[in-house]
mmCIF file of C-alpha atoms in Angstrom:
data_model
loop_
_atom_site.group_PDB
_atom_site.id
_atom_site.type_symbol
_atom_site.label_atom_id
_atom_site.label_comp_id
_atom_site.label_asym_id
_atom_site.label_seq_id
_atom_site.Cartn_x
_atom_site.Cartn_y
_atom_site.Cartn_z
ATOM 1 C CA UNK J 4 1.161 -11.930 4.603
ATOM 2 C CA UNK J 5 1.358 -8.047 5.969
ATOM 3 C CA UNK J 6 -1.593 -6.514 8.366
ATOM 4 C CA UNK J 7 -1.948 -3.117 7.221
ATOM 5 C CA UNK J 8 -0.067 -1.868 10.113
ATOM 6 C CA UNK J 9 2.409 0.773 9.128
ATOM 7 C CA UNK J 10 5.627 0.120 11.059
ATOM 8 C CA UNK J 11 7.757 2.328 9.917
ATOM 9 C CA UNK J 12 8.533 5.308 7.571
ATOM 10 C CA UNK J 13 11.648 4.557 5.763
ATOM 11 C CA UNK J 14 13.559 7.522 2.660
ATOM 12 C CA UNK J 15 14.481 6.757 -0.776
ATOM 13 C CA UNK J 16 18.121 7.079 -0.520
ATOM 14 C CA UNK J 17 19.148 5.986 -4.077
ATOM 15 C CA UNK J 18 17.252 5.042 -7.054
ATOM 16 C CA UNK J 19 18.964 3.011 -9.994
ATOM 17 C CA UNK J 20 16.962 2.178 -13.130
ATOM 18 C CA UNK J 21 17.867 0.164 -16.393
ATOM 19 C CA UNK J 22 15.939 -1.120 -19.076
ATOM 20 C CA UNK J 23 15.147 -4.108 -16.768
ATOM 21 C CA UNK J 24 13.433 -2.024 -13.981
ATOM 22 C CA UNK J 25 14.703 -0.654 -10.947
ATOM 23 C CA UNK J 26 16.502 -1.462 -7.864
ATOM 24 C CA UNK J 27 15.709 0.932 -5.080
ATOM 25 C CA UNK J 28 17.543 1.517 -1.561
ATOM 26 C CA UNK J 29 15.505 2.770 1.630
ATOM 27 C CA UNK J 30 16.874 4.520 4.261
ATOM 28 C CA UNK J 31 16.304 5.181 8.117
ATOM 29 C CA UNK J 32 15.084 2.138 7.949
ATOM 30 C CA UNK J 33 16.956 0.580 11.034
ATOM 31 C CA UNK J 34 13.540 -0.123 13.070
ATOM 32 C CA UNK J 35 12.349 -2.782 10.733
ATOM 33 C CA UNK J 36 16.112 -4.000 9.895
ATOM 34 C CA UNK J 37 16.685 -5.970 13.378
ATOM 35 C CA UNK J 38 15.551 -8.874 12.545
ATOM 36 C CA UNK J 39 16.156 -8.753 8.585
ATOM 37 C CA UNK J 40 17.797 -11.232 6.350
ATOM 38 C CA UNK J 41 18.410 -11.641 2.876
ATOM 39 C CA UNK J 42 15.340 -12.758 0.642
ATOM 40 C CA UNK J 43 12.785 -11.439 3.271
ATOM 41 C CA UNK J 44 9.630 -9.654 2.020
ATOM 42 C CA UNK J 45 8.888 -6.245 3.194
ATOM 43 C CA UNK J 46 5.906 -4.163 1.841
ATOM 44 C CA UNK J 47 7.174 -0.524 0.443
ATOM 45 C CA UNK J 48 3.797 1.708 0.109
ATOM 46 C CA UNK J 49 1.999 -1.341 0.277
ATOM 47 C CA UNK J 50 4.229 -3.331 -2.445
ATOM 48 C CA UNK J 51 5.456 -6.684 -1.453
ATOM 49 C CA UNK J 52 9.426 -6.816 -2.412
ATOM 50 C CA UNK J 53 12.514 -8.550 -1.189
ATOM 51 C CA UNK J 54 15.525 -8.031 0.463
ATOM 52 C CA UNK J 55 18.280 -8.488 -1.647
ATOM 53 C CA UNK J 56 20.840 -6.165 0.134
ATOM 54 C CA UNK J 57 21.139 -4.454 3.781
ATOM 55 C CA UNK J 58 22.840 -2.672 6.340
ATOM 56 C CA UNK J 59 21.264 -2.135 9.919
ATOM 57 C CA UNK J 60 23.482 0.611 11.283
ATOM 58 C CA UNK J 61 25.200 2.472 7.919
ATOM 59 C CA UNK J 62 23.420 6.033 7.512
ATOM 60 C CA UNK J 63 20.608 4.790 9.554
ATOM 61 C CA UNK J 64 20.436 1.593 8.254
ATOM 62 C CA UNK J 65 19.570 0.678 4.147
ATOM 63 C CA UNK J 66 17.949 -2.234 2.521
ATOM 64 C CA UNK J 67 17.097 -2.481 -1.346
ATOM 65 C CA UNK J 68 14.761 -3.877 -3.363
ATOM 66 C CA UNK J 69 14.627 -4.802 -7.147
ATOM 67 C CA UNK J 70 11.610 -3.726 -9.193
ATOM 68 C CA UNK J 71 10.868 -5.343 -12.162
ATOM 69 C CA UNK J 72 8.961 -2.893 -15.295
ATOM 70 C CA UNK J 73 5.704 -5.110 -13.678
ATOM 71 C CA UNK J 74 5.678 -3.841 -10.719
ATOM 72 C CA UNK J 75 6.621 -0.162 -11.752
ATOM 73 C CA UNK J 76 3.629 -0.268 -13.808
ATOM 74 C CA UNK J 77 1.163 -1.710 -11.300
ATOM 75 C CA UNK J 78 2.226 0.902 -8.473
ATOM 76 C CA UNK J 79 3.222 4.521 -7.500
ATOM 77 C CA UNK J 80 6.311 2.808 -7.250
ATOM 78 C CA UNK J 81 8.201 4.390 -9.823
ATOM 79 C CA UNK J 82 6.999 8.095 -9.446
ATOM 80 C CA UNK J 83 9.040 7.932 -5.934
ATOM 81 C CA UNK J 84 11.970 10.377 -6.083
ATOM 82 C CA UNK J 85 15.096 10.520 -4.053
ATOM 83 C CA UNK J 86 14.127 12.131 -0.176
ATOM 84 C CA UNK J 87 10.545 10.831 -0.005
ATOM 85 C CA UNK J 88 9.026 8.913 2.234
ATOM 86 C CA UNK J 89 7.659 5.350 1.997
ATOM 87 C CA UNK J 90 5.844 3.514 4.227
ATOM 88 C CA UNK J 91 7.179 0.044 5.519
ATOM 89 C CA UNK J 92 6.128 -3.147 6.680
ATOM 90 C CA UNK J 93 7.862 -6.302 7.542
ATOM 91 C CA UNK J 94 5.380 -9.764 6.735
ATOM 92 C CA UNK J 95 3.697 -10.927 10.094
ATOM 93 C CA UNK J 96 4.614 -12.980 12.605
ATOM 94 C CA UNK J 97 3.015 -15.993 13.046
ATOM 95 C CA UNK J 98 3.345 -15.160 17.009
ATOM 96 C CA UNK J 99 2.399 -11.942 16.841
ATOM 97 C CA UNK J 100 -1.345 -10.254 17.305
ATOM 98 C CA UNK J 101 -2.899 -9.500 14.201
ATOM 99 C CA UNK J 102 -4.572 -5.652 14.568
ATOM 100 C CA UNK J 103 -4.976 -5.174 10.764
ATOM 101 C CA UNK J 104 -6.826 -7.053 7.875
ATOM 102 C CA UNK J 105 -5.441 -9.622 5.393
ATOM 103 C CA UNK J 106 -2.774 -7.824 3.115
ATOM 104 C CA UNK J 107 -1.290 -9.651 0.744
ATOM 105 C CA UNK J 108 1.181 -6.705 -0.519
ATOM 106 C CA UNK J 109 0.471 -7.412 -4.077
ATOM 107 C CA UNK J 110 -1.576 -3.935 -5.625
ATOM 108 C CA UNK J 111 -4.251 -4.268 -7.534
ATOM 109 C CA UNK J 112 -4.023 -0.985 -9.075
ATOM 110 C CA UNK J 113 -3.496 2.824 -8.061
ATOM 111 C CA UNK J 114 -6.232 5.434 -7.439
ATOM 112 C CA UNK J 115 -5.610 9.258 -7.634
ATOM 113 C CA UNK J 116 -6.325 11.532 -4.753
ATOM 114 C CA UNK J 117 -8.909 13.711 -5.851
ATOM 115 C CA UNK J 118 -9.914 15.795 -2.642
ATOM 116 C CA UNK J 119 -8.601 16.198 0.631
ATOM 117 C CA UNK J 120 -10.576 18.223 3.477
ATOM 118 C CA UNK J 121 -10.325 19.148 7.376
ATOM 119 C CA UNK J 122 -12.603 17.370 9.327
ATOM 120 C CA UNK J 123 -12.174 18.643 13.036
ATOM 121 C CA UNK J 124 -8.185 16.950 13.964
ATOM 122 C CA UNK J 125 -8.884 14.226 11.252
ATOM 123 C CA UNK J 126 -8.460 14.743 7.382
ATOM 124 C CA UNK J 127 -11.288 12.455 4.808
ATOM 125 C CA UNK J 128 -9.683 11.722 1.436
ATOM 126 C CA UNK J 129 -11.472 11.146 -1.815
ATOM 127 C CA UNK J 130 -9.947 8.556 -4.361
ATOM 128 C CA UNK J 131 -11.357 7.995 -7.637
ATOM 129 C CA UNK J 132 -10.533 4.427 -9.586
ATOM 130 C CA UNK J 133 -9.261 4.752 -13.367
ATOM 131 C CA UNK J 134 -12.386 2.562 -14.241
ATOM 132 C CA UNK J 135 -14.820 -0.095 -12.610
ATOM 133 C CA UNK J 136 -12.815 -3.484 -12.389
ATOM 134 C CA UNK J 137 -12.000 -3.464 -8.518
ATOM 135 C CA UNK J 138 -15.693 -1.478 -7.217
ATOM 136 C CA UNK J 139 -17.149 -5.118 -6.335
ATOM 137 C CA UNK J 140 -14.957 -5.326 -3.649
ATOM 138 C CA UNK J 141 -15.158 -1.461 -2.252
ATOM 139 C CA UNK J 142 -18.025 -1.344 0.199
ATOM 140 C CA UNK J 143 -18.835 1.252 3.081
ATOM 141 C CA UNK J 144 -17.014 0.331 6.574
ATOM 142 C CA UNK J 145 -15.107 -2.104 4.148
ATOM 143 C CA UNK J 146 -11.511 -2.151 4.343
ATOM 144 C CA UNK J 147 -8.592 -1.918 2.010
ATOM 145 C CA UNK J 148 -5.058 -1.263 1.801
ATOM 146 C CA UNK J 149 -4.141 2.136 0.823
ATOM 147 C CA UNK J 150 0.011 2.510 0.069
ATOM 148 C CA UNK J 151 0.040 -0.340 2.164
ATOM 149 C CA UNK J 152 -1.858 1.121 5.277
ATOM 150 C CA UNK J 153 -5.348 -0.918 6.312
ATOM 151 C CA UNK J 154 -8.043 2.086 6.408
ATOM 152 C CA UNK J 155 -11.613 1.822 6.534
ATOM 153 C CA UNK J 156 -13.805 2.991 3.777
ATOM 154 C CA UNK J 157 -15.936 5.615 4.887
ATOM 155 C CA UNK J 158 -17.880 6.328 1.619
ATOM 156 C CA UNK J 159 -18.219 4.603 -1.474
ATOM 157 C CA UNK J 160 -19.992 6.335 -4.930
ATOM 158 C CA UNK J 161 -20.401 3.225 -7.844
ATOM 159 C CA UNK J 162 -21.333 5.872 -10.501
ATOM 160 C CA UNK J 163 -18.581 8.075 -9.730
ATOM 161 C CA UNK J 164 -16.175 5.458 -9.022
ATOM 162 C CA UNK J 165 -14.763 7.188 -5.958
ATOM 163 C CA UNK J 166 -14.461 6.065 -2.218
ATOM 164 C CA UNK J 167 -13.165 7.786 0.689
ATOM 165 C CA UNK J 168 -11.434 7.230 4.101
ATOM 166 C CA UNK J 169 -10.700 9.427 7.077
ATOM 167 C CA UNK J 170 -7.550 9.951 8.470
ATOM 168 C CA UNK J 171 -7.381 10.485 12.448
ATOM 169 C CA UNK J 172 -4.286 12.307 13.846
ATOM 170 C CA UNK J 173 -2.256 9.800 14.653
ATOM 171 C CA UNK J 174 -2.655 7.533 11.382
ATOM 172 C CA UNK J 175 -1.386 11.232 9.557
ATOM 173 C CA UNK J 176 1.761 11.210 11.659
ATOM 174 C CA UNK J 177 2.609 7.442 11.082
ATOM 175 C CA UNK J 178 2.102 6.984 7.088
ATOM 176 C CA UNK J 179 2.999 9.057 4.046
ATOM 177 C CA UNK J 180 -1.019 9.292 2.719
ATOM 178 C CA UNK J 181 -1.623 12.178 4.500
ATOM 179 C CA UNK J 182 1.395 14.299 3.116
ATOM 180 C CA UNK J 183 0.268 13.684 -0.449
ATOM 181 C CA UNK J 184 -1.021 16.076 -2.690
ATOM 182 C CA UNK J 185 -4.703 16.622 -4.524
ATOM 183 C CA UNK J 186 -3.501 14.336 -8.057
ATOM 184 C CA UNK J 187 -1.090 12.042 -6.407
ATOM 185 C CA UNK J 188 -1.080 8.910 -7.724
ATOM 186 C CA UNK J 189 -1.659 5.875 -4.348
ATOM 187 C CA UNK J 190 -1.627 2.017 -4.367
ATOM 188 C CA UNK J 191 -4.334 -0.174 -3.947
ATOM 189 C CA UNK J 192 -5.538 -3.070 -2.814
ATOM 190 C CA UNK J 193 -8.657 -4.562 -2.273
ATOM 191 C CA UNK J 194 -9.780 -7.175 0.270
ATOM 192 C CA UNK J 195 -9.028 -10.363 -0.912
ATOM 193 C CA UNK J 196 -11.847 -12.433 0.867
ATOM 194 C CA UNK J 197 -13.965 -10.434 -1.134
ATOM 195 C CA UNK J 198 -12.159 -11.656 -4.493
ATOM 196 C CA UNK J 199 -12.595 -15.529 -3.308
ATOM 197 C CA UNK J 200 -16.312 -14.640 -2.095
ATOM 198 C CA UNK J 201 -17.104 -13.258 -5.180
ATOM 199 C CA UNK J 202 -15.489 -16.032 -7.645
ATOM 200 C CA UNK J 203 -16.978 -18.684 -5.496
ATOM 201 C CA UNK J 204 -20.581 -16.969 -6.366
ATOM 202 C CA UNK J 205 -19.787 -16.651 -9.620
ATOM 203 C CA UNK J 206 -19.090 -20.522 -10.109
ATOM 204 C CA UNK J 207 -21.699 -21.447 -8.174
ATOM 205 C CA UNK J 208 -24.205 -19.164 -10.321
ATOM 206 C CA UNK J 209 -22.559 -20.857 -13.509
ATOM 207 C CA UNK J 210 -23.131 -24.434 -12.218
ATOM 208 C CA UNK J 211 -26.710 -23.716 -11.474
ATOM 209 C CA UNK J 212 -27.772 -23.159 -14.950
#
């Protein structure tokens, strides 16, 4: 279980693919590496993965990650290039506050970034969905997890399938959404209460009939 709460913004230091997928190292990523072990879960742009190697001190501390073909084609995952930036979270704490929403780390899908304007020190983005599956759960001053970040939806158009969210100062200096481009491709996912409010409906509706 992750929050939403960016800690961290770690590099793609090395990327290795084969027929199988993809195993991918992160660098600068000594922050979130303190407490790490082996087969520990850390969310990369809002992608749950684990730990199967690290280092907390070499070239600013590394961990990798294997990708299977799934998960390349579920996420923006496999459009990352050596130098970028990721965003990084470890799972929460069961001691620790929870500032966030539920984040599971498991995308639903990916949106593109269709518009990106100044508003005053913030920044709103505009994301249009591929088609209609995950709109049920998209709702104005809703939440969901965008590359992993927990951002609330600020506008929501059903017919155009687009939502948008508004980016303060801060939030654009602690997570990679605000460096990305008008096209980029960005994970999502939805809230999941909304998934198990909406199937429980659903069977309720059916066992009324």
């Amino acid at each position: 279980m992750f929050t939403g709460l960016i800690e961290h913004l770690g590099l793609v230091a090395d990327i290795k693919r084969d027929e199988g997928g993809c195993t991918l190292t992160i660098g600068d990523s000594a922050p979130i590496l303190g407490d790490c072990h082996i087969g520990d879960s850390i969310a990369v742009n809002g992608a749950c993965l684990t730990v199967v190697e690290f280092d907390k001190e070499e070239k600013g501390g590394w961990f990798t990650v294997w990708l299977a073909n799934e998960t390349l084609d579920k996420t923006d995952l496999g459009e990352r290039v050596v130098g970028e930036q990721v965003n990084l979270e470890r799972a929460m704490a069961a001691h620790v506050r929870f500032g966030g929403h539920f984040v599971q780390a498991h995308v639903d899908t990916t949106v593109t970034l269709v518009d990106k304007v100044p508003d005053g020190d913030s920044t709103r983005l505009t994301f249009e969905l591929a088609d209609e599956t995950m709109l049920p759960y998209l709702v104005p001053k809703g939440y969901a997890a965008l590359d992993g970040a927990s951002l609330t939806l600020t506008f929501v158009d059903d017919e155009q399938r687009r939502f948008s969210v508004m980016l303060i100062t801060h939030t654009q200096e602690k997570i990679t959404l605000g460096k990305k481009k008008v096209g980029s491709k960005v994970n999502l996912e939805v809230d999941m209460l909304g998934k198990y409010v909406q199937k429980s409906v659903a069977a309720a509706l059916r066992s009324s009939k």
